[in-house]
Amino acid sequence: MDFPTRGDVGPSADAGGRRASLNAGDAGHSRHAAARAGKHRGTDAPENFARGFVALGELALGGVQVSARATDLSTGRVLFSVDDHVAMPTASVGKVLLLIEVAARLKDAEFGLATMLERSVSDAVSDSGVWQHLQVARLGVADLAALVGATSDNLATNVLIRAVGLHSVRARTEQLGLSRTALLDLVRDKRGPDDAPQLSVGSAKELTWLFTALARGEIVDAETSARVIGWLSLNTDLSLVASAFGLDPLAHRESDHGLLMVNKTGTTTGVRSEVGILRGPRAGATYAVSMLFDDAELMTRLAVLDGMRAVGADLLEYVH
């Protein structure tokens, strides 16, 4: 799956697409540091983004914590943003960082595509994924990564974390210049007082930069980026922002009505998060939307899903 881009869209590009300093030695600043902006649309944002912006604003007024950002894939121009600097719980979105580390490790002769990994009792976890329901106890690294990309497989995630080490994922994340985005822990059925309170956190600003860089082949190298994009293109969860795109959840790796899309979602109690890339006949966009809310009432959850779909409808209108 190819997402060609052009223009200067480095991690510190501002709303007009101009590139700020990327010197790692800039005192007191990460590669993603920029003037913090609150709730706003981009300075040249087309009016067709008003629908999603209003929907997110209404959710925020209702007590939902919202963080979102969308940028033009080619130019890096900010289309809209809502508290995009805030580190939000992102649930399984952080598994993308694991996939990056796994893909980078495949150059190691001792950790190739066909390296077999075996699940253990300590890896066991429920909820998302299919490996827990299969009889086979050993799978190759590439197969496990594909399961994570396709179904956010929790068991495959834990086995891969055990294989590469959570410390290595964190080190890779820091090397990428991400300071507000991290995979914090294994997947757990229950989180105790001594465990990380969330599986992962992320800021919309950093996540949109990360996916744009993946599309451009700039995360580690072109081969690593392409592998990660390939695994993510298998994702079957189109229930959030991507629900507006009209794509087949089980088969959307090829262009469909001129649309190409890759995404990663994160879902847990009171959290809905998605980051992705949508490319259409007219344009391409990278987006990230995260919501933190009181999940005690079904209607609150449904309102959150409606808000995410509204953002998706605006994105579709922009690219198509």
PDB file of C-alpha atoms in Angstrom, residues 3-11 13-18 41-46 48-49 69-81 84 204-205 207-213 215-216 276-288 314-320:
ATOM      1  CA  PHE A   3       0.882   6.689   0.388  1.00  0.00           C
ATOM      2  CA  PRO A   4       3.059   9.070  -1.642  1.00  0.00           C
ATOM      3  CA  THR A   5       3.472  12.513  -0.145  1.00  0.00           C
ATOM      4  CA  ARG A   6       5.251  15.678  -1.064  1.00  0.00           C
ATOM      5  CA  GLY A   7       6.238  18.850   0.683  1.00  0.00           C
ATOM      6  CA  ASP A   8       7.820  19.554   4.020  1.00  0.00           C
ATOM      7  CA  VAL A   9       5.846  17.841   6.756  1.00  0.00           C
ATOM      8  CA  GLY A  10       8.421  17.242   9.456  1.00  0.00           C
ATOM      9  CA  PRO A  11       7.418  16.844  13.087  1.00  0.00           C
ATOM     10  CA  ALA A  13       5.858  21.932  10.798  1.00  0.00           C
ATOM     11  CA  ASP A  14       3.522  24.722  11.832  1.00  0.00           C
ATOM     12  CA  ALA A  15      -0.005  25.407  10.621  1.00  0.00           C
ATOM     13  CA  GLY A  16       1.232  26.998   7.417  1.00  0.00           C
ATOM     14  CA  GLY A  17       3.474  24.061   6.527  1.00  0.00           C
ATOM     15  CA  ARG A  18       6.661  25.973   7.408  1.00  0.00           C
ATOM     16  CA  ARG A  41      -9.261  25.137  13.099  1.00  0.00           C
ATOM     17  CA  GLY A  42      -6.208  25.664  10.939  1.00  0.00           C
ATOM     18  CA  THR A  43      -5.813  29.199   9.643  1.00  0.00           C
ATOM     19  CA  ASP A  44      -6.789  28.153   6.120  1.00  0.00           C
ATOM     20  CA  ALA A  45      -9.089  25.292   7.093  1.00  0.00           C
ATOM     21  CA  PRO A  46     -11.883  24.733   4.580  1.00  0.00           C
ATOM     22  CA  ASN A  48     -16.266  21.640   5.330  1.00  0.00           C
ATOM     23  CA  PHE A  49     -14.382  20.835   8.562  1.00  0.00           C
ATOM     24  CA  ARG A  69      -5.741  16.977  14.808  1.00  0.00           C
ATOM     25  CA  ALA A  70      -5.896  16.616  11.036  1.00  0.00           C
ATOM     26  CA  THR A  71      -3.200  17.667   8.582  1.00  0.00           C
ATOM     27  CA  ASP A  72      -2.859  17.616   4.836  1.00  0.00           C
ATOM     28  CA  LEU A  73      -0.749  14.593   3.954  1.00  0.00           C
ATOM     29  CA  SER A  74       1.195  16.404   1.241  1.00  0.00           C
ATOM     30  CA  THR A  75       1.800  19.841   2.714  1.00  0.00           C
ATOM     31  CA  GLY A  76       1.475  19.286   6.460  1.00  0.00           C
ATOM     32  CA  ARG A  77      -1.028  22.149   6.690  1.00  0.00           C
ATOM     33  CA  VAL A  78      -3.168  21.863   9.808  1.00  0.00           C
ATOM     34  CA  LEU A  79      -6.804  21.376   8.801  1.00  0.00           C
ATOM     35  CA  PHE A  80      -8.127  21.539  12.334  1.00  0.00           C
ATOM     36  CA  SER A  81      -6.989  20.849  15.868  1.00  0.00           C
ATOM     37  CA  ASP A  84      -3.688  18.395  20.042  1.00  0.00           C
ATOM     38  CA  ALA A 204      -2.768  13.983  18.437  1.00  0.00           C
ATOM     39  CA  LYS A 205       0.069  16.229  17.265  1.00  0.00           C
ATOM     40  CA  LEU A 207       0.490  10.740  16.316  1.00  0.00           C
ATOM     41  CA  THR A 208      -0.311  12.604  13.101  1.00  0.00           C
ATOM     42  CA  TRP A 209       3.397  13.290  12.643  1.00  0.00           C
ATOM     43  CA  LEU A 210       4.201   9.607  13.242  1.00  0.00           C
ATOM     44  CA  PHE A 211       1.721   8.323  10.642  1.00  0.00           C
ATOM     45  CA  THR A 212       2.768  10.931   8.087  1.00  0.00           C
ATOM     46  CA  ALA A 213       6.399   9.887   8.590  1.00  0.00           C
ATOM     47  CA  ALA A 215       3.695   7.044   4.920  1.00  0.00           C
ATOM     48  CA  ARG A 216       6.821   8.832   3.724  1.00  0.00           C
ATOM     49  CA  GLY A 276      -4.919   7.076  10.470  1.00  0.00           C
ATOM     50  CA  ILE A 277      -4.241   8.208   6.936  1.00  0.00           C
ATOM     51  CA  LEU A 278      -6.925   8.706   4.305  1.00  0.00           C
ATOM     52  CA  ARG A 279      -5.983   9.381   0.705  1.00  0.00           C
ATOM     53  CA  GLY A 280      -8.514  10.174  -2.007  1.00  0.00           C
ATOM     54  CA  PRO A 281      -8.705  11.512  -5.554  1.00  0.00           C
ATOM     55  CA  ARG A 282      -8.332  15.167  -4.490  1.00  0.00           C
ATOM     56  CA  ALA A 283      -6.047  15.048  -1.445  1.00  0.00           C
ATOM     57  CA  GLY A 284      -4.726  13.047   1.478  1.00  0.00           C
ATOM     58  CA  ALA A 285      -5.013  13.663   5.206  1.00  0.00           C
ATOM     59  CA  THR A 286      -3.501  12.318   8.393  1.00  0.00           C
ATOM     60  CA  TYR A 287      -5.728  12.421  11.440  1.00  0.00           C
ATOM     61  CA  ALA A 288      -5.846  11.540  15.126  1.00  0.00           C
ATOM     62  CA  ASP A 314     -15.339  15.886   7.010  1.00  0.00           C
ATOM     63  CA  LEU A 315     -12.137  14.031   6.162  1.00  0.00           C
ATOM     64  CA  LEU A 316     -13.910  12.108   3.409  1.00  0.00           C
ATOM     65  CA  GLU A 317     -15.262  15.338   1.961  1.00  0.00           C
ATOM     66  CA  TYR A 318     -11.777  16.861   2.027  1.00  0.00           C
ATOM     67  CA  VAL A 319     -10.020  14.027   0.194  1.00  0.00           C
ATOM     68  CA  HIS A 320     -12.789  12.968  -2.177  1.00  0.00           C
TER      69      HIS A 320
END
